[in-house]
Amino acid sequence: MADEKTGRPNRRSKPGVDLAAEPAPPVRSAQARPDAPQETTVEPPTISVVGIGASAGGIEALGRFFDAMPADSGCAFVVVLHLDPKHESEMARVLASHTTMQVAQVVDGMRIVSDRVYVIAPDTDLKISHGGLHVSRPAEVRGNRHPVDVLFRSLAADQRERAIAIVLSGTGSNGTEGLKDIRAEGGMSLIQAPETAKFDGMPRSAIAANLADHVLAPEQMPDRVLAYTRHGYVAAPIETAPAVLGGGEAKIEQVLEILRARSGYDFSSYKRSTQRRRIYRRLGLKNIETLSGYLDELRANPDEITTLVSDLMINVTGFFRDAEAWKTLSDLVIAPLVAERESGATIRIWVPACSTGEEAYSIAMLVMEHAAAAGKRFDLKVFATDAQEDNLRKGRDGVYPAAAVAEFPPERIQHFFDRLDGNFQVSKELRDTIVFAQHNLLRDPPFSRLDLVSCRNFLIYLEPDAQQRVIALCHFALRRGGHLFLGNAETVGHLDDLFESCSKKWRIYRRVGPTRHDLIDYREHRRPVGPDWTDKPASPPPDSAASVAETARRALLERYAPASVLIDRKGRALYFHGTTRDYLEQPPGEPTRDLLSMVREGLALKLRSAIRDASRENRSVTVSARTRSSKTGAVTMTVVPLTGRPGESGHLLVSFTPQGPEAGGGPAAPRDETAETASGERALQEELKATRAELRSTVEHLETANEELKASNEEATSMNEELQSTNEELETSKEELQSFNEELNTVNSQLQHKIGELEAATNDLNNLLAGSETATLFLDEKLRIKWFAPATKELFDLVSTDIGRPIAHFARKFADDNLIIDAETVLKKLAPILAE
């Protein structure tokens, strides 16, 4: 096949076949008869498609991959790279030198055929649909495109468990979001080992997201691809899984029992069909043929237990998945909730099974956007819970690849995200509204008094019994009138009397009726069986003599000890003894531990003085005062520093003793009341004057400092805004430069390959002419020597250093006076001249 632009033959392509112009093979219609001729189906429906994504440094990795891949693997390979949209791509010709499979640049509508390689065209997005390849113009601007994610998502939807995705060398995070869909549909992902990649950004991003089924060098991947495609998981229909697995349900139960014993996760409530499919997938990835062999792998490899748990808990999420459903939620639930709540009120939302947190952040963004539009601020709390701590850690970090927010409007990205090394991190303000916590919805008690519960696409993995338990828990958790947001394929089932439908299409429900405690099933944890958990005998009764002595001491204290309060040096109550209600009462408002705030009117002045004196002089102080309570009357208050016991040197004991009409005093002789009152009042007045003067001085200093701080804060705010703006511009420029660098790197790799071919062709030509006995001399337009064959030395005395000198400078060993004139004539007329 000749290249249309250069006319040169493509030495790797099979003669007479033009892939770009290849017609689509007929596809058997759904209405075809079972006995229709076999010729109506050109390709078997079970062909495995391998999607390969790469960027900078990817050409070298692709070469190593295809050098090791057999030409008769039965797979089709679709390659997507970051190509310069303004230059023609040479990728098809470059890859053709590494494989005998036919290689073509994709045109729209091309059918996928096994043992072929398809390469993306510049300035296009490539998708797979119904076994065909479809190209379109990218919606994103140059520098913000994610063609690998586009390919992987369409590959997952079209091929499901047969989909194989490979991420090779490149910068950034392109491909990570698409791998989530590959994992969700049960396909396989292979990631280039970072140490073997020229640029390890894309491989490390996929590995960090825990989306790598295998991490290998490119030349090791073909063996893994072939083993996977030939395994029963891909080669046989999934409906045959029980027969292929061997042992049936008993073996599946053994797998679940190992998970329950080793990891603590109980999957008995999950749908058995999902469990079979995901376990069967693990057999395919590990290239294990029988379930008995996989049980041995689980017993010997703890990492496989962790991986299987993650696979069974299918973590598929994203920002605003099903955009129309989120718009309906915004209009029917969020907007009315924000409108009816007063500014400063609390809004509580729960997102169980939150995975890595995208859904929780989506709800928080909606609430904050509506609140800002209404000019309100709320105490927003979004409880995001999941059973896996690794998911919660990623959610708390709030760092997501650029492809995850590619469809966001610019103002939303600017408001809620910060750029971070080519990714986007959720802003601190938004992160502070989310509380991530480990929680198992099937085992742990729910939250309460919630305005909204978003439990999307979790019920579809559960048995009907467990689904109803979860629905009942959500009803219990919601406040009256709260809303439940489910996935498109989920309903409240026979518990429809607990909810009324707000949107049947998008599964939004409003709670009705009272709280139903009878529907809540609080299941007790399974506890390990062992000696530590058996019932233990009651502790032996304490020594009877010690018990009698303690009882006597307690009775004497209650009978004869005055009402007392233990306080610290700051006047905070630590312990109350006896009946103190005649002397203390809690003031209105929030509860307090300040003793002086609790004493009844008339006692505070004397008690403050006594506490101060006792603390300063470290001695017992007794004062008397009179309350306005007719019942209590005069009271003797004794403040005693507790210095006798270690560790209590900072405590004071305040005792209250009522004075009878005839009583002359208490435990210590009280001071003269009149003299003490006058002295105390004078001391308080002087202290009050000094305090006021100091307060005025402090206020003046604070006002001056506040003005200076205000000015500094304004300057800092202005500088921060400028720096933030500059940082955003630099980040944008960095991403654009990174994209350009990837494109230039790809172009450079293609040019290097081209140079290698030209050097080989030049060497071949030189060898051909050098081996010829014909005297050949190459001249430029100024008749200077460019190259000469060795046989020319018989006609001219030439050496290698003469290249570049005019031919007229050399003496000829033959007679031809017209040589120079003939050469000039040929240059002018571009017609050959023959002479002897």
Coordinates of N, CA and C in Angstrom, one line a residue, residues 216-315:
L216 N 3.5 -3.5 35.1 CA 4.5 -4.3 34.3 C 5.3 -3.4 33.4
A217 N 6.5 -3.9 32.9 CA 7.2 -3.3 31.8 C 6.4 -3.6 30.5
P218 N 6.5 -2.7 29.5 CA 5.7 -2.9 28.3 C 5.9 -4.2 27.6
E219 N 7.2 -4.7 27.6 CA 7.4 -6.0 26.9 C 6.8 -7.2 27.7
Q220 N 6.4 -7.0 29.0 CA 5.8 -8.1 29.8 C 4.3 -8.1 29.6
M221 N 3.7 -7.1 29.1 CA 2.3 -7.0 29.0 C 1.6 -7.9 28.1
P222 N 2.2 -8.2 26.9 CA 1.5 -9.1 25.9 C 1.2 -10.5 26.5
D223 N 2.1 -11.1 27.3 CA 1.8 -12.4 27.9 C 0.6 -12.3 28.8
R224 N 0.5 -11.2 29.6 CA -0.7 -11.0 30.5 C -2.0 -10.8 29.7
V225 N -1.9 -10.0 28.6 CA -3.1 -9.8 27.8 C -3.6 -11.1 27.2
L226 N -2.7 -11.9 26.7 CA -3.1 -13.2 26.1 C -3.7 -14.1 27.1
A227 N -3.1 -14.2 28.3 CA -3.6 -15.1 29.3 C -5.0 -14.7 29.7
Y228 N -5.2 -13.4 29.8 CA -6.5 -12.9 30.2 C -7.6 -13.2 29.1
T229 N -7.3 -12.9 27.9 CA -8.2 -13.1 26.8 C -8.6 -14.6 26.6
R230 N -7.7 -15.5 27.0 CA -7.9 -16.9 26.8 C -8.5 -17.6 28.0
H231 N -8.6 -16.8 29.1 CA -9.2 -17.3 30.3 C -10.7 -17.4 30.1
G232 N -11.4 -18.3 30.9 CA -12.8 -18.5 30.8 C -13.6 -17.2 31.0
Y233 N -13.1 -16.4 31.9 CA -13.8 -15.1 32.3 C -14.1 -14.3 31.0
V234 N -13.2 -14.3 30.1 CA -13.4 -13.5 28.8 C -13.9 -14.4 27.7
A235 N -13.3 -15.6 27.6 CA -13.7 -16.5 26.5 C -15.1 -17.1 26.6
A236 N -15.6 -17.3 27.8 CA -16.9 -17.9 28.0 C -17.9 -16.9 28.5
P237 N -19.1 -17.0 28.3 CA -20.1 -16.1 28.8 C -20.1 -16.1 30.3
I238 N -20.5 -15.0 30.9 CA -20.5 -14.9 32.4 C -21.5 -15.8 33.0
E239 N -22.6 -16.2 32.2 CA -23.6 -17.1 32.8 C -23.1 -18.4 33.1
T240 N -21.9 -18.8 32.4 CA -21.4 -20.1 32.7 C -20.4 -20.1 33.9
A241 N -20.3 -19.0 34.6 CA -19.4 -18.9 35.7 C -19.5 -19.9 36.7
P242 N -20.7 -20.2 37.3 CA -20.8 -21.3 38.3 C -20.3 -22.6 37.9
A243 N -20.5 -23.0 36.6 CA -20.0 -24.3 36.1 C -18.5 -24.2 36.0
V244 N -18.0 -23.1 35.5 CA -16.5 -23.0 35.4 C -15.8 -22.9 36.7
L245 N -16.4 -22.2 37.7 CA -15.8 -22.0 39.0 C -15.7 -23.4 39.7
G246 N -16.6 -24.2 39.5 CA -16.5 -25.5 40.2 C -16.8 -25.4 41.7
G247 N -17.7 -26.3 42.2 CA -18.0 -26.3 43.6 C -19.2 -25.4 43.9
G248 N -19.6 -24.6 43.0 CA -20.9 -23.8 43.1 C -20.9 -22.9 44.3
E249 N -22.1 -22.9 44.9 CA -22.3 -21.9 46.0 C -21.4 -22.3 47.3
A250 N -21.1 -23.5 47.5 CA -20.3 -23.9 48.6 C -19.0 -23.3 48.6
K251 N -18.4 -23.2 47.4 CA -17.1 -22.6 47.3 C -17.1 -21.1 47.4
I252 N -18.2 -20.5 46.9 CA -18.4 -19.1 47.0 C -18.5 -18.7 48.5
E253 N -19.2 -19.5 49.3 CA -19.4 -19.3 50.7 C -18.1 -19.4 51.4
Q254 N -17.2 -20.3 51.0 CA -15.9 -20.4 51.6 C -15.1 -19.2 51.4
V255 N -15.2 -18.6 50.2 CA -14.5 -17.4 49.9 C -15.0 -16.3 50.8
L256 N -16.3 -16.1 51.0 CA -16.9 -15.1 51.8 C -16.5 -15.3 53.3
E257 N -16.4 -16.6 53.7 CA -16.0 -16.9 55.1 C -14.6 -16.5 55.3
I258 N -13.7 -16.7 54.4 CA -12.3 -16.2 54.5 C -12.2 -14.7 54.6
L259 N -13.0 -14.0 53.8 CA -13.0 -12.5 53.9 C -13.6 -12.1 55.3
R260 N -14.6 -12.8 55.8 CA -15.2 -12.4 57.0 C -14.2 -12.6 58.2
A261 N -13.4 -13.7 58.1 CA -12.5 -14.0 59.2 C -11.2 -13.2 59.1
R262 N -10.7 -12.9 57.9 CA -9.4 -12.2 57.7 C -9.6 -10.7 57.7
S263 N -10.7 -10.2 57.1 CA -10.8 -8.7 56.9 C -11.9 -8.1 57.8
G264 N -12.8 -8.9 58.3 CA -13.9 -8.3 59.1 C -15.1 -7.9 58.3
Y265 N -15.0 -8.0 57.0 CA -16.2 -7.6 56.1 C -17.1 -8.7 55.9
D266 N -18.4 -8.5 56.1 CA -19.4 -9.5 55.9 C -20.2 -9.2 54.6
F267 N -20.0 -10.1 53.6 CA -20.7 -9.8 52.3 C -21.9 -10.7 52.1
S268 N -22.5 -11.2 53.2 CA -23.6 -12.2 53.1 C -24.9 -11.5 52.6
S269 N -24.9 -10.1 52.7 CA -26.1 -9.4 52.3 C -26.0 -8.9 50.8
Y270 N -24.8 -9.1 50.2 CA -24.6 -8.7 48.8 C -25.2 -9.7 47.9
K271 N -25.6 -9.3 46.7 CA -26.2 -10.2 45.7 C -25.1 -11.2 45.3
R272 N -25.6 -12.4 45.2 CA -24.7 -13.5 44.9 C -24.2 -13.4 43.5
S273 N -25.0 -12.9 42.6 CA -24.6 -12.8 41.2 C -23.4 -11.8 41.0
T274 N -23.5 -10.7 41.8 CA -22.4 -9.8 41.8 C -21.1 -10.4 42.3
Q275 N -21.3 -11.2 43.4 CA -20.1 -11.8 44.0 C -19.5 -12.8 43.1
R276 N -20.3 -13.6 42.4 CA -19.7 -14.6 41.4 C -19.0 -13.8 40.3
R277 N -19.6 -12.8 39.8 CA -18.9 -12.1 38.7 C -17.6 -11.5 39.1
R278 N -17.5 -10.8 40.3 CA -16.3 -10.2 40.7 C -15.2 -11.2 41.1
I279 N -15.7 -12.3 41.7 CA -14.7 -13.4 42.0 C -14.2 -14.0 40.8
Y280 N -15.1 -14.2 39.8 CA -14.6 -14.8 38.5 C -13.6 -13.9 37.8
R281 N -13.8 -12.6 38.0 CA -12.9 -11.6 37.4 C -11.5 -11.8 38.0
R282 N -11.5 -11.9 39.4 CA -10.2 -12.1 40.0 C -9.5 -13.4 39.5
L283 N -10.2 -14.4 39.2 CA -9.6 -15.6 38.7 C -9.0 -15.3 37.3
G284 N -9.7 -14.5 36.5 CA -9.1 -14.1 35.2 C -7.9 -13.3 35.3
L285 N -7.9 -12.4 36.3 CA -6.7 -11.5 36.4 C -5.5 -12.3 37.0
K286 N -5.8 -13.2 37.8 CA -4.7 -14.0 38.4 C -4.3 -15.2 37.5
N287 N -5.1 -15.5 36.5 CA -4.9 -16.6 35.6 C -5.0 -17.9 36.3
I288 N -6.1 -18.0 37.2 CA -6.3 -19.2 38.0 C -7.6 -19.9 37.4
E289 N -7.6 -21.2 37.1 CA -8.7 -21.8 36.4 C -9.8 -22.3 37.3
T290 N -9.5 -22.6 38.6 CA -10.5 -23.2 39.4 C -10.7 -22.4 40.7
L291 N -11.8 -22.4 41.3 CA -12.1 -21.7 42.6 C -11.3 -22.3 43.7
S292 N -11.0 -23.6 43.6 CA -10.2 -24.2 44.7 C -8.8 -23.6 44.7
G293 N -8.3 -23.4 43.5 CA -7.0 -22.7 43.4 C -7.0 -21.3 43.9
Y294 N -8.1 -20.6 43.7 CA -8.2 -19.3 44.2 C -8.3 -19.3 45.7
L295 N -9.0 -20.3 46.3 CA -9.1 -20.3 47.7 C -7.6 -20.5 48.3
D296 N -6.8 -21.3 47.6 CA -5.4 -21.4 48.1 C -4.7 -20.1 48.0
E297 N -5.0 -19.4 46.9 CA -4.3 -18.0 46.8 C -4.8 -17.1 47.9
L298 N -6.0 -17.1 48.3 CA -6.5 -16.2 49.3 C -5.9 -16.6 50.7
R299 N -5.7 -17.9 50.9 CA -5.1 -18.3 52.2 C -3.7 -17.9 52.3
A300 N -3.0 -17.9 51.1 CA -1.5 -17.7 51.1 C -1.2 -16.2 50.9
N301 N -2.1 -15.4 50.4 CA -1.7 -14.0 50.0 C -2.7 -13.1 50.6
P302 N -2.3 -12.4 51.7 CA -3.2 -11.4 52.4 C -3.5 -10.2 51.5
D303 N -2.6 -9.9 50.6 CA -2.9 -8.7 49.7 C -4.1 -9.0 48.7
E304 N -4.2 -10.3 48.4 CA -5.3 -10.7 47.5 C -6.7 -10.5 48.2
I305 N -6.7 -10.7 49.5 CA -7.9 -10.5 50.3 C -8.3 -9.1 50.3
T306 N -7.3 -8.2 50.5 CA -7.6 -6.7 50.4 C -8.1 -6.3 49.0
T307 N -7.5 -6.9 48.0 CA -7.9 -6.5 46.6 C -9.3 -7.0 46.3
L308 N -9.6 -8.3 46.8 CA -11.0 -8.8 46.5 C -12.0 -8.0 47.3
V309 N -11.7 -7.6 48.5 CA -12.7 -6.8 49.3 C -13.0 -5.5 48.5
S310 N -11.9 -4.9 48.0 CA -12.1 -3.6 47.2 C -12.9 -3.9 45.9
D311 N -12.7 -5.0 45.3 CA -13.4 -5.4 44.1 C -14.9 -5.6 44.4
L312 N -15.2 -6.3 45.5 CA -16.6 -6.5 45.8 C -17.3 -5.3 46.2
M313 N -16.6 -4.3 46.9 CA -17.2 -3.0 47.2 C -16.9 -2.1 46.0
I314 N -17.7 -2.2 45.0 CA -17.5 -1.6 43.7 C -17.5 0.0 43.9
N315 N -16.3 0.6 43.9 CA -16.2 2.0 44.1 C -16.3 2.8 42.8

